Structures are given as C-alpha cells and as structure tokens.
Coordinates of C-alpha atoms in Angstrom, one line a residue:
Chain A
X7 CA 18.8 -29.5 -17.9
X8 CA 15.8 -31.5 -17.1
X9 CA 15.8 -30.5 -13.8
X10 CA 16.6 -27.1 -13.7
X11 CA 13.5 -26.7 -16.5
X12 CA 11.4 -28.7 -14.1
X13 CA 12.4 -26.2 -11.1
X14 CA 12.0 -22.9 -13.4
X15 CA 8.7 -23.4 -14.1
X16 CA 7.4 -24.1 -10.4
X17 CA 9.1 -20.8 -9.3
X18 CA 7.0 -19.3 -12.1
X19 CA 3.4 -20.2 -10.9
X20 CA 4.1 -19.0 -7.6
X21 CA 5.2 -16.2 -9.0
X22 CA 2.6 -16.0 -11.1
X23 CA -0.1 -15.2 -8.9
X24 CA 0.9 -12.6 -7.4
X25 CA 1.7 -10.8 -10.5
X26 CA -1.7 -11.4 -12.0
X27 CA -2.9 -9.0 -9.4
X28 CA -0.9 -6.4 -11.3
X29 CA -1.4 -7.2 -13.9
X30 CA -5.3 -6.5 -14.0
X31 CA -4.2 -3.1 -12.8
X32 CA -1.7 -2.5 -15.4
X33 CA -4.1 -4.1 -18.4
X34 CA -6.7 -1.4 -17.3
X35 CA -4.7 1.1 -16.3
X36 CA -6.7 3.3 -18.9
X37 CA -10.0 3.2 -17.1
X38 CA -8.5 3.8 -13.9
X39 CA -6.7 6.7 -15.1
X40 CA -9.3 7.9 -17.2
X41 CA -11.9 7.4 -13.8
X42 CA -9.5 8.9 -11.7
X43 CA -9.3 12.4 -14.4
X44 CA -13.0 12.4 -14.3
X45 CA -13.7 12.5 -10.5
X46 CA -10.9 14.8 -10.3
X47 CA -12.7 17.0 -12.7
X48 CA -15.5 16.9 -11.3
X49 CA -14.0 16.8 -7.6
X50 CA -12.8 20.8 -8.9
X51 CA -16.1 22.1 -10.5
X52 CA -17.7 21.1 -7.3
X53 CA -15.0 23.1 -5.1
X54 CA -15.2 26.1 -7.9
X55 CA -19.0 26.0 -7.4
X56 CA -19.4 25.9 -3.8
X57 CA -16.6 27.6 -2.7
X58 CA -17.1 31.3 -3.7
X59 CA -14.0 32.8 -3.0
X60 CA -13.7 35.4 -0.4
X61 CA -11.9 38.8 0.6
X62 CA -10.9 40.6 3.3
X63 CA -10.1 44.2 3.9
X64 CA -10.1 45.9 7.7
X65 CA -9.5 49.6 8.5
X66 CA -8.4 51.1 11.6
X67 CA -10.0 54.0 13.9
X68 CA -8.9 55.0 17.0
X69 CA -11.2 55.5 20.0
X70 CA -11.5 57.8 22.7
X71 CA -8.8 59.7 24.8
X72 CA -8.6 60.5 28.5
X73 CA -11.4 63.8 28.3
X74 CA -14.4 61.2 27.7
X75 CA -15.1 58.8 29.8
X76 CA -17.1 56.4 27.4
X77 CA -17.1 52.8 28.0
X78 CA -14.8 51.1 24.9
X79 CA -17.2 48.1 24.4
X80 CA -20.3 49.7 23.9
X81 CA -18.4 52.0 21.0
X82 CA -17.4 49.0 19.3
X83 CA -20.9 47.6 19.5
X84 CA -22.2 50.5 18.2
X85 CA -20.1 50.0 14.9
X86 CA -22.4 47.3 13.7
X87 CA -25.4 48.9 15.3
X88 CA -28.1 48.7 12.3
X89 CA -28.4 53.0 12.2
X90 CA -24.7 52.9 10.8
X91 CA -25.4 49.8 8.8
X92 CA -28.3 50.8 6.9
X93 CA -26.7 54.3 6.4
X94 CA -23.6 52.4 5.0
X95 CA -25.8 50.5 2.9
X96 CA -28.0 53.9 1.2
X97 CA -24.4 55.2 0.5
X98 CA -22.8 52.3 -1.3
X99 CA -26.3 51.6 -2.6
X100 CA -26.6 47.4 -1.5
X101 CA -29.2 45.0 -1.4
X102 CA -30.3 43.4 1.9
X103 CA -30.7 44.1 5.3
X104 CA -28.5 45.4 7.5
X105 CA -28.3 42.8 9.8
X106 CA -26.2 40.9 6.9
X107 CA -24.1 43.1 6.3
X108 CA -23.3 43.2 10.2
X109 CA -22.5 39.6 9.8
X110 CA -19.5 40.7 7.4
X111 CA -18.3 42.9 9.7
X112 CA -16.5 42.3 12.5
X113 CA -14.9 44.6 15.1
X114 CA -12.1 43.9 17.5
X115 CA -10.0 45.8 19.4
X116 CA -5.9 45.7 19.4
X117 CA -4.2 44.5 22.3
X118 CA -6.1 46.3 24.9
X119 CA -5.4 49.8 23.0
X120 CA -8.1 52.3 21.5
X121 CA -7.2 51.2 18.4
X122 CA -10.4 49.2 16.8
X123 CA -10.1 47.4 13.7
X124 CA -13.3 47.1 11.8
X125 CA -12.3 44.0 9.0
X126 CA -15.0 43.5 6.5
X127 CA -15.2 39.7 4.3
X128 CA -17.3 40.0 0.9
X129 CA -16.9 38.1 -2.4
X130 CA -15.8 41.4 -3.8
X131 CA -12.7 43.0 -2.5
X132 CA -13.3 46.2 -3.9
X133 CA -16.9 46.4 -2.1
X134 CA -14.9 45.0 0.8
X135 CA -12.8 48.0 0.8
X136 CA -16.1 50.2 0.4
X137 CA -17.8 49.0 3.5
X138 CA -14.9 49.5 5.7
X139 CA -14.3 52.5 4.5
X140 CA -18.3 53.6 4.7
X141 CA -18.7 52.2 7.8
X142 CA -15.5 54.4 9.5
X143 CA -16.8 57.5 8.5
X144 CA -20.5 56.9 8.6
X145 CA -19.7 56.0 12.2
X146 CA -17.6 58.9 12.9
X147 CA -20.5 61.9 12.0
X148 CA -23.4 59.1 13.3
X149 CA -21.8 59.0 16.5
X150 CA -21.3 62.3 17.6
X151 CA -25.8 62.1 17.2
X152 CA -25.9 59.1 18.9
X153 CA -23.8 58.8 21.9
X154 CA -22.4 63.1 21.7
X155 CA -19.4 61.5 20.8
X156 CA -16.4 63.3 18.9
X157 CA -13.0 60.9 19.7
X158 CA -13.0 59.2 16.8
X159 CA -10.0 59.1 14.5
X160 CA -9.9 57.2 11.3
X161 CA -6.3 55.7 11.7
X162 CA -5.9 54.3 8.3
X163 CA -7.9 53.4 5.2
X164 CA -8.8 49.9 3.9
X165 CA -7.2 49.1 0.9
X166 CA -8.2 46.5 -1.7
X167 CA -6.6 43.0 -0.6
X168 CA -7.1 41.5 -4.1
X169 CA -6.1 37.9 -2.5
X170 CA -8.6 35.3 -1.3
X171 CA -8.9 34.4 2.3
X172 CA -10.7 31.0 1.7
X173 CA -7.4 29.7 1.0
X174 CA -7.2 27.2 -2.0
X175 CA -9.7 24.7 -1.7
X176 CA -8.0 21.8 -2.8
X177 CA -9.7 18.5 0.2
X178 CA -12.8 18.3 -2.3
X179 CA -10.1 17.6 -5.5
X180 CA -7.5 15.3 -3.1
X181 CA -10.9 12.9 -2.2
X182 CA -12.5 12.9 -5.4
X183 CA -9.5 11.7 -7.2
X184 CA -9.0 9.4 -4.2
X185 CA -12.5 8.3 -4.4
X186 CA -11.7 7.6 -8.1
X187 CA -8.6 5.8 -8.1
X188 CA -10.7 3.1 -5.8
X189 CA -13.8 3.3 -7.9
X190 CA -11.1 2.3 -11.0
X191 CA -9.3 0.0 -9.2
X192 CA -12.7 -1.8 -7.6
X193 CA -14.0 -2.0 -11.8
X194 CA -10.5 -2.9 -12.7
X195 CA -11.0 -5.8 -11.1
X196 CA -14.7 -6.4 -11.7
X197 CA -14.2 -6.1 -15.2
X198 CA -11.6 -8.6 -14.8
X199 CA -13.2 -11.0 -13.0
X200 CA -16.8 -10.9 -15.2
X201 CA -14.5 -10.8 -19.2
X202 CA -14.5 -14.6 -18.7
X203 CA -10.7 -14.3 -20.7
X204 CA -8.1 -17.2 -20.1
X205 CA -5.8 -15.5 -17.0
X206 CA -4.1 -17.9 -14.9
X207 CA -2.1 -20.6 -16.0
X208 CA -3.9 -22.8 -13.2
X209 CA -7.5 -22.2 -14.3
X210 CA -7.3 -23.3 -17.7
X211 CA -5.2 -26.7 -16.7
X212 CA -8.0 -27.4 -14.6
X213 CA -10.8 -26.5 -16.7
X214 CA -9.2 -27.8 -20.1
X215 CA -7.6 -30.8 -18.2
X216 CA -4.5 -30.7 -20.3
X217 CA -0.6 -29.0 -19.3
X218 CA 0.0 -26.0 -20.0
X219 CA 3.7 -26.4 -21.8
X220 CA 5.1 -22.7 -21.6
X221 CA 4.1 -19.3 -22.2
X222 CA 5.4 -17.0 -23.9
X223 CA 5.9 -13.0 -23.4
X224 CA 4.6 -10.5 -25.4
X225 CA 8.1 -9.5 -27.1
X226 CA 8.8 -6.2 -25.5
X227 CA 12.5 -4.5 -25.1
X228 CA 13.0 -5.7 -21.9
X229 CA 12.5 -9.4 -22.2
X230 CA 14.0 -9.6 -26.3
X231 CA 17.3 -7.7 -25.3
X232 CA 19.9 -10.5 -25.0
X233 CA 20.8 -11.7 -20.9
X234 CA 24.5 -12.7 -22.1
X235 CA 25.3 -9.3 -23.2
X236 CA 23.5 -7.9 -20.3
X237 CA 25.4 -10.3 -17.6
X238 CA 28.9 -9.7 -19.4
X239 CA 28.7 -5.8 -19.0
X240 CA 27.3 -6.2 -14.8
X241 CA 30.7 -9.0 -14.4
X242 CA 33.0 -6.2 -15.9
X243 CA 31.6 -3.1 -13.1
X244 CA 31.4 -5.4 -10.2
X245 CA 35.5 -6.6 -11.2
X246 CA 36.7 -3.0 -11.8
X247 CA 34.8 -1.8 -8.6
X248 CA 36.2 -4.7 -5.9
X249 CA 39.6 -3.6 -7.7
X250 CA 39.4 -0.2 -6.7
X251 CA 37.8 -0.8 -2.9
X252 CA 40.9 -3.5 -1.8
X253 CA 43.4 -1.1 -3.6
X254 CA 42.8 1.5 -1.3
Chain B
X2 CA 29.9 4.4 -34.6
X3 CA 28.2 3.3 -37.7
X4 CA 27.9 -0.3 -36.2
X5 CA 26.1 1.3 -33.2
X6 CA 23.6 3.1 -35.0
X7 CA 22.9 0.2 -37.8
X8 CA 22.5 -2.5 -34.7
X9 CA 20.2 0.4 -32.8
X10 CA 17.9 0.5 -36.0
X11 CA 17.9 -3.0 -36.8
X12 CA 16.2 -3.4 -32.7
X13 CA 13.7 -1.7 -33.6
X14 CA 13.3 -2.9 -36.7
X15 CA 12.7 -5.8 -34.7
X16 CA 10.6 -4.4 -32.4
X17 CA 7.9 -3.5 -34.4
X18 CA 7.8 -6.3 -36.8
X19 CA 7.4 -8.9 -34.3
X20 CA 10.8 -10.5 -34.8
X21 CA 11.8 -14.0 -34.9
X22 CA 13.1 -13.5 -31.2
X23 CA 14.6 -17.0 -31.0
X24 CA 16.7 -16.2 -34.1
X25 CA 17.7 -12.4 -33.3
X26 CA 18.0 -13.0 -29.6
X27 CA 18.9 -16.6 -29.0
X28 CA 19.7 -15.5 -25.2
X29 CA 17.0 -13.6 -24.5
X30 CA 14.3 -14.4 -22.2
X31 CA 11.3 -15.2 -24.7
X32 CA 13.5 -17.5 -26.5
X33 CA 14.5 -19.1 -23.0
X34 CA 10.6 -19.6 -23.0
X35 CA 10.3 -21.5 -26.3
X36 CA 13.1 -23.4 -25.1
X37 CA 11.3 -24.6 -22.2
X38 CA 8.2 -25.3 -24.6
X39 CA 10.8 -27.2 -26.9
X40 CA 12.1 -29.8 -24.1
X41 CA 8.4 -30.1 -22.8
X42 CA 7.4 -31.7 -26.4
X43 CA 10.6 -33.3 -26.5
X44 CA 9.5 -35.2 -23.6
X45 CA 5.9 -35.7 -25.3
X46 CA 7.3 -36.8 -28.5
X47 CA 10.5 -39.3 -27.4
X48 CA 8.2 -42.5 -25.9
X49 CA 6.1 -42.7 -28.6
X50 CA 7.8 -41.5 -31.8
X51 CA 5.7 -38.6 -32.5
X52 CA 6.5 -36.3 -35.4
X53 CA 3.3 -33.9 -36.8
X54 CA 2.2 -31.3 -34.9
X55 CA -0.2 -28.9 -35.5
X56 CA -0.8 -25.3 -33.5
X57 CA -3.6 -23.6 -33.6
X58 CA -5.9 -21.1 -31.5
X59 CA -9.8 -20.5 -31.1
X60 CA -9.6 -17.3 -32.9
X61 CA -7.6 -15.3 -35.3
X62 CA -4.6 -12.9 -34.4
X63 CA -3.5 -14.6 -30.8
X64 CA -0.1 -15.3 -32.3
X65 CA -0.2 -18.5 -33.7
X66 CA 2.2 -18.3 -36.9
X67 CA 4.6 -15.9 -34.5
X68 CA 4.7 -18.3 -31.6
X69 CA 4.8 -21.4 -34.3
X70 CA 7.9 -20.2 -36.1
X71 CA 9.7 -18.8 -33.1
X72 CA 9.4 -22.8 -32.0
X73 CA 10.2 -24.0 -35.2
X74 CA 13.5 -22.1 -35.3
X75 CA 14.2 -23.1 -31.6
X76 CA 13.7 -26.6 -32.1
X77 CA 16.2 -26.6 -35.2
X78 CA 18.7 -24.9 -33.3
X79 CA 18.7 -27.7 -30.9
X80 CA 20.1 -29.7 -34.7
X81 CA 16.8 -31.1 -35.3
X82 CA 15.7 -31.4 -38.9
X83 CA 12.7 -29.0 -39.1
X84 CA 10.1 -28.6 -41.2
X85 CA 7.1 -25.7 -40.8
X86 CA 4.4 -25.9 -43.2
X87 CA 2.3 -22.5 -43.1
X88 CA -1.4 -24.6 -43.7
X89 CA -3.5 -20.9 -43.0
X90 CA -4.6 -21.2 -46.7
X91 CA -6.8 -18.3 -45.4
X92 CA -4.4 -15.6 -44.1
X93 CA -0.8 -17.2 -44.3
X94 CA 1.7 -15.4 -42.5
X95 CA 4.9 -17.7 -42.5
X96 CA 6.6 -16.5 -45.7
X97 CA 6.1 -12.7 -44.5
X98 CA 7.7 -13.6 -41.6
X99 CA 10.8 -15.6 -42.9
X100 CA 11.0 -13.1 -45.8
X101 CA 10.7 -15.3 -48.5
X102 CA 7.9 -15.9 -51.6
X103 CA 5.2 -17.7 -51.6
X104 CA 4.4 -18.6 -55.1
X105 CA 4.9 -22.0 -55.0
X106 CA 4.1 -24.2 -51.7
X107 CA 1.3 -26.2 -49.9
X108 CA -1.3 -25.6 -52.3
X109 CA 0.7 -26.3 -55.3
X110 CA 1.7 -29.6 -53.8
X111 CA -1.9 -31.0 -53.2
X112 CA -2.9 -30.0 -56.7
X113 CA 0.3 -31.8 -58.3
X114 CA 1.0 -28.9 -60.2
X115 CA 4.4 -29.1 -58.1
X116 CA 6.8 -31.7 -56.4
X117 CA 7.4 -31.7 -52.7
X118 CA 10.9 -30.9 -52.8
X119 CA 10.7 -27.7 -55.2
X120 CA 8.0 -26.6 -52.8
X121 CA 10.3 -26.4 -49.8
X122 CA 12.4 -23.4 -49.1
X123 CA 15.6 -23.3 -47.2
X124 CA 15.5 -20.8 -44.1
X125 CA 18.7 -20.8 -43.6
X126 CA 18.3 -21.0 -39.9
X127 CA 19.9 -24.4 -38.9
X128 CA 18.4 -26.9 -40.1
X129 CA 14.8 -25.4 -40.8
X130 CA 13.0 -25.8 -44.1
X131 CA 9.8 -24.1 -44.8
X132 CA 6.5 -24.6 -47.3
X133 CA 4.8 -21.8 -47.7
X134 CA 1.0 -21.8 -48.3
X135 CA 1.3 -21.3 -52.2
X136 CA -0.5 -20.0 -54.6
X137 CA -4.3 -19.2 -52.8
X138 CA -6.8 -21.8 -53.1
X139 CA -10.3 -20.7 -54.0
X140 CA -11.6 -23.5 -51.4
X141 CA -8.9 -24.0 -48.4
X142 CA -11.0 -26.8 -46.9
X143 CA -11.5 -28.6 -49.8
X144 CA -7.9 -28.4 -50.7
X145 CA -6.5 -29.9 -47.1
X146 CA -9.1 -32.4 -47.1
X147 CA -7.7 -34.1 -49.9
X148 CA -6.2 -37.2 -50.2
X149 CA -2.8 -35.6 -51.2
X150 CA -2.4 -33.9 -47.8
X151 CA -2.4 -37.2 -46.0
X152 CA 0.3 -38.7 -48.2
X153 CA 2.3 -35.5 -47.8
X154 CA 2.1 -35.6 -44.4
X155 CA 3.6 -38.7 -44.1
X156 CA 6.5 -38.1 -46.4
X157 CA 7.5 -35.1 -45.0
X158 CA 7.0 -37.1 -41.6
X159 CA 9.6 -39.9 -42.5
X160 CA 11.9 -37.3 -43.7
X161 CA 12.1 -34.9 -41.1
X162 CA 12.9 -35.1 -37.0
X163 CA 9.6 -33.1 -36.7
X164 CA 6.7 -31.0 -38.6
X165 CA 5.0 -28.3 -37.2
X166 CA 2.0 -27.3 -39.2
X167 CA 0.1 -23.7 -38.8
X168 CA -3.3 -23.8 -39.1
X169 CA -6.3 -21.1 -39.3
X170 CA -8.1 -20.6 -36.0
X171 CA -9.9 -23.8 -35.1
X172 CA -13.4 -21.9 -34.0
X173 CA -13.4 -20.3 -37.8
X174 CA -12.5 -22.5 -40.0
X175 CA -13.0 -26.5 -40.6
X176 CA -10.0 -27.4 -42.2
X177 CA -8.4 -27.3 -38.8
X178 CA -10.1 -30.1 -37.8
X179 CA -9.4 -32.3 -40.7
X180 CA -5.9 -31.5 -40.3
X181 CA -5.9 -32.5 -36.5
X182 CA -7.0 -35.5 -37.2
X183 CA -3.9 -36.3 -39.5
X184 CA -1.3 -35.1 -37.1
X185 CA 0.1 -36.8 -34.3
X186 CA -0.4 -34.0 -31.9
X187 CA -2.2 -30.5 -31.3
X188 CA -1.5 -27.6 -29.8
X189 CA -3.9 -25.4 -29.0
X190 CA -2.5 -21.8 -28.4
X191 CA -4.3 -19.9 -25.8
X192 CA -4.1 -15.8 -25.5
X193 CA -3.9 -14.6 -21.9
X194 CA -6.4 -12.0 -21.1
X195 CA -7.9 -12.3 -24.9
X196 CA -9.4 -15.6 -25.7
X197 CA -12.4 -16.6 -23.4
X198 CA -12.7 -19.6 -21.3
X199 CA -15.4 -20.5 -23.4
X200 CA -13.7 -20.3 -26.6
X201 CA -11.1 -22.3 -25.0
X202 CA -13.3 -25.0 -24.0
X203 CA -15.0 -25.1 -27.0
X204 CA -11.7 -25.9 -29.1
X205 CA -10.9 -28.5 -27.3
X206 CA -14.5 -30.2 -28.0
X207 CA -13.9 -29.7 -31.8
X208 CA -10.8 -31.1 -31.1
X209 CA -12.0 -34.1 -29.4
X210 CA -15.0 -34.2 -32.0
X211 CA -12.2 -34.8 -34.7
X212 CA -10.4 -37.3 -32.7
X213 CA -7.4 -35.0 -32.5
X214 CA -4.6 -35.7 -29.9
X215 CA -4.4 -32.8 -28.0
X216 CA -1.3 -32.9 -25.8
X217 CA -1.4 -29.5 -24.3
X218 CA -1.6 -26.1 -24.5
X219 CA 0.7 -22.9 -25.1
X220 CA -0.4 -20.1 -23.4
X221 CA 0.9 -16.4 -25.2
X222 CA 0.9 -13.4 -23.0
X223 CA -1.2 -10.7 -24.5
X224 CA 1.2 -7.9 -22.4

C-alpha cells in the first residue's frame, strides 16, 4: 500500500509536465478561439475588399473565307484597335479611355480556325456581355471602312455568365486564421507565464519549501464516475468476445 | 427503469453541488486522491502523535471546506474516529454541505451557552462527527481567540483519532492564525492556476509569524 502510493505519485509528476503544456491551452482556450474568430474576420473583410469579383463573357465571329486574302492576325489586332474601342465606348456610354477597355478584352483565335473569340472580364457581367457584344458589331460595319473588309460573321452572342471567375478567394481567410491560432496560442502562453498563479507541483515545493501531499481534481464526470463499475463492465466484453473468437 | 433514471438524476445532482465525492464515489478517482492525501498525513501524524489539524488557503473560494470534508470522510472510512469542526465563523459552509443545521455548534460552545457533546452532530458516514459553526458571532476573531477554544481543542483532541478544523482564508482574516497556532499541524490549500505565488508565499510567512506547523500543502486543481 505504502509502496504502490509511493510509485503513483512519481508517475504523476512526470506526467505532469507534459500535461501542463495542455493545459495552458485548454485554460485559455477562449482567447485563442476568440483570436482566432477575429483574424478570421478580419482575414474575409480584407479578401471581400480587395478582391472585387470578376466576370467573363466571350462571343464568337468568324473571319474571312477563301475570296480575301487578308492576313488573320492583323484582323484580330484590329479588334482592340482604339477606333473600335472608343466607338464601343460612345455606344455603351463608359468612362475611360479606350486603351482600358482594350485591356479587358482579349482576342484569340480557335484552333488554327477563322473562328475568333473576343472574351471580355469586367466587375459587371451584364456590361461584360455589352462590350462583347458592342465590340462584334462595331467591328463588323468599322471594318469594312477600315481595311474594305466584309467577311465578318457574328457566330454567336455573349450571354451573361452571372458566375465569378476570380474563383473563391479563400488563402487570405486560411492564413489569417492561421496567423491567429499562433498569435492565441503564443499569448496563451504568455499570459500564462506573466499571471504569477501556483502551476506546477514542482515550483511551489521549491519556492514554499514544504511537500506537496496530493492534489485533487476538479470533480468532473469523468474522474467522480466510479472505476469498479467501469472495470466490471470492460472484464464482462473482453470474456464474451475471447468466447466467441476460440468458438469459431 | 425507475432505478435508472433516479440514479441518472441523483449524478447530477451531484454534479453540480460539488458532492462529497469520497462518500458518493468511494472508487472513483478524486477519492483515490484524498486517499493518497490521507496515508501521506498518516505518515506525518504516526511518529509524533499528532492530532489537530487545520486547512486553510490564502484566499476565499479555492475549495477549502470541499477538499476538508471530502478528507474528513475519507479518513473515517479508513475507521478512524473523526471529528471536522467548520471554524469559518465568516462564511461556514460544512453543515450546507453535510445537510444538516447549524443552530447550535462552535460558537455556542465557546460562549458556554452549550455543552460540547450537544454541539456535535453525527454524519452518519463512518465514524465522522461534525460541529458546525453555530449560531454567527458578531466578532469571529474575538470568539476563537478565546480561552475556551484552547480547552476545546484539547478535549476534542483526547477524544478523537484526529480533528480537522476549517478555517477562513488565512490572507483575510486573523483568526486563522490564532487557530494555527493551537493546532498541531497546517495545511495550507493551494489553487492551481488561481492563487498567486505570492499569495502562497505570503501565507506561509503568517504562518511562520504565528508559529504554526506547517507540514505541507494540498494542491486543488482549478480544471
């Protein structure tokens, strides 16, 4: 009895220190989940702030067919040539210059065919829509001035692609709540090392000078349920189970 | 069925009242802890025939009259005669706890207005008497630091296998001290993660200061 008291009890400061490390973390676990909601807050109004969300919306004209010999590149160029842009602009009625709006646009043609896609990126899918739109058939009547060109086709119409192409911007969120669980943890254990509170077993023998003879648990379910009972039931499993396994 | 449910509400019953654990639960693991802090004053007590002890704490609610009577009622179950004398004229707590009344006890006693042995209930847990605080006394320090209290300490001394006394915090009150130094021994209960170093350090110099045998300390887990 003696003995076995004796033994108990060494186990326990060993043990002991390893678990006061947790238990810092679980005594605040408030502030560092409090901490990590806030910089996760503010982790999202940053992304919702910076991150304006974008659409995209392309239509198709077809280019060209064996009577004119017109070189397919300088067409396409000619799509974001500023004549068309800033007669796209007057129509819609836009700010800015039409170099800008140029920079939305871009035009690339499909698999070597005389199909050209004309995809336009704006914060507004409907306008998005608009300038594709605009820009195909402002092109078309614009180009037959320009270059005496009349091959154009408008293949199909941009519709409005009401869904974002920035994709959810989520990295800013994932590091600001990462950033946060460190930031609560770090004060977790500042706090706990600067509350000048009685912690380890060890530190107040050796400041006090005196034994420490036991400590007791906070009385929760776990450690107030009675071990007998809980031993009994495990014995009565483990028989039925081995019973069953050599049986068969 | 009805068993079930009655034994389901009584645990949580238990639960929120802090519970005499050792009682409810003898096999449980807290009471497995008070039995370790019952054979470590065994040891203190058996060379040199040591009976009074006191508990106390720097500050108020650590757990002092919980941690007192669960130790009470674990030492008794080991068929010790024990008496706990609830001495926290201030905010006594022991009679709440063991369900009984406290009209008559401690005080009643000092002022002669009652005998010793009227004063002392019967727990009924083992051999565990208890004496409340009594009737509440206008001037608690005054009251312990009469002449009576010595006297009564050592009657109740010769006639039981040990005494544990609960006192107010040590850092707010100064009857603690005049009781320490009447008692054979003093525990000083210590709150993990609640009562500074400080405070710690500073009970033990009152303690010294009163010439009071402090013989270790109890530490109670705030989690």
């Amino acid at each position: 009895m003696r003995k076995k008291t004796l033994v108990y009890d060494d186990y326990m400061s060993k043990d002991i220190n390893i678990k006061e490390y947790f238990d810092v973390l679980r005594d605040r676990f408030w502030l560092i989940f409090i901490i990590t909601i806030i910089m996760g807050a503010l982790g999202y109004g940053y992304s919702q702030m910076n991150n304006t969300s974008l659409y995209q919306t392309s239509t198709r004209i077809i280019l060209g067919s064996s009577e004119q010999d017109m070189d397919m590149n300088t067409l396409m160029v000619m799509i974001k040539d500023p004549i068309i842009m800033s007669e796209v602009q007057k129509t819609i009625g836009m700010e800015g210059s039409p170099e800008g709006l140029a920079n939305r646009i871009e035009v690339s043609r499909i698999d070597e065919s005389q199909v050209v896609l004309i995809s336009v990126t704006d914060t507004d899918p409907e306008r998005a829509a608009q300038i594709a739109n605009k820009t195909a058939s402002v092109y078309k009547s614009k180009i037959v001035d320009l270059l005496n060109y009349e091959q154009v086709q408008l293949l199909s119409k941009a519709g409005i692609n009401p869904i974002s192409i920035s994709g959810n911007q989520n990295r800013p969120i994932y590091i600001a709540i990462l950033l946060g669980l460190i930031t609560g943890v770090g004060l977790a254990y500042l706090m706990d090392s600067i509350d000048g509170a009685v912690k380890s077993r060890k530190e107040i023998e050796d400041i006090l000078d005196l034994p420490v003879l036991g400590e007791i648990s906070y009385v929760n379910r776990r450690n107030s349920v009675t071990k007998k009972a809980k031993k009994g039931s495990n014995n009565m499993e483990v028989r039925g189970e081995s019973v069953g396994i050599k049986q068969n | 069925m009805n068993l079930l449910v009655l034994s389901r509400i009584r645990k949580l019953a238990n639960k929120n009242k802090k519970p005499l654990v050792t009682y409810t639960n003898p096999n449980s693991m807290i009471a497995e802890q008070f039995r370790t802090i019952r054979t470590n004053i065994h040891f203190l007590t058996e060379q040199n025939n040591r009976k009074v002890f006191l508990i106390t704490s720097p500050n108020k609610q650590e757990g002092t009259s919980t941690s007192i009577a669960n130790l009470a009622v674990s030492i008794a179950q080991n068929k010790e005669k024990v008496l706990l004398v609830d001495a926290n004229l201030r905010s006594p707590a022991l009679h709440q706890l063991f369900k009984t009344s406290n009209n008559i006890g401690l005080t009643n006693v000092i002022n002669g207005s009652t005998k010793l042995n009227e004063a002392i209930d019967q727990t009924g847990i083992a051999q565990l008497d208890l004496l409340t605080s009594g009737t509440i006394s206008p001037n608690p320090s005054d009251t312990i630091g009469d002449y009576r209290m010595e006297n009564l300490l050592k009657e109740v001394g010769e006639a039981y296998d040990l005494v544990l006394i609960d006192t107010p915090p040590v850092l707010k009150s100064t009857e603690t001290r005049i009781l320490a130094s009447l008692c054979d021994g003093v525990f000083i209960l210590l709150n993990r993660g609640k009562t500074k170093v400080e405070e710690a350090e500073e009970s033990k110099k009152v303690m010294d200061l009163a010439q009071a045998n402090v013989l270790g300390i109890l530490l109670n887990n705030n989690k």
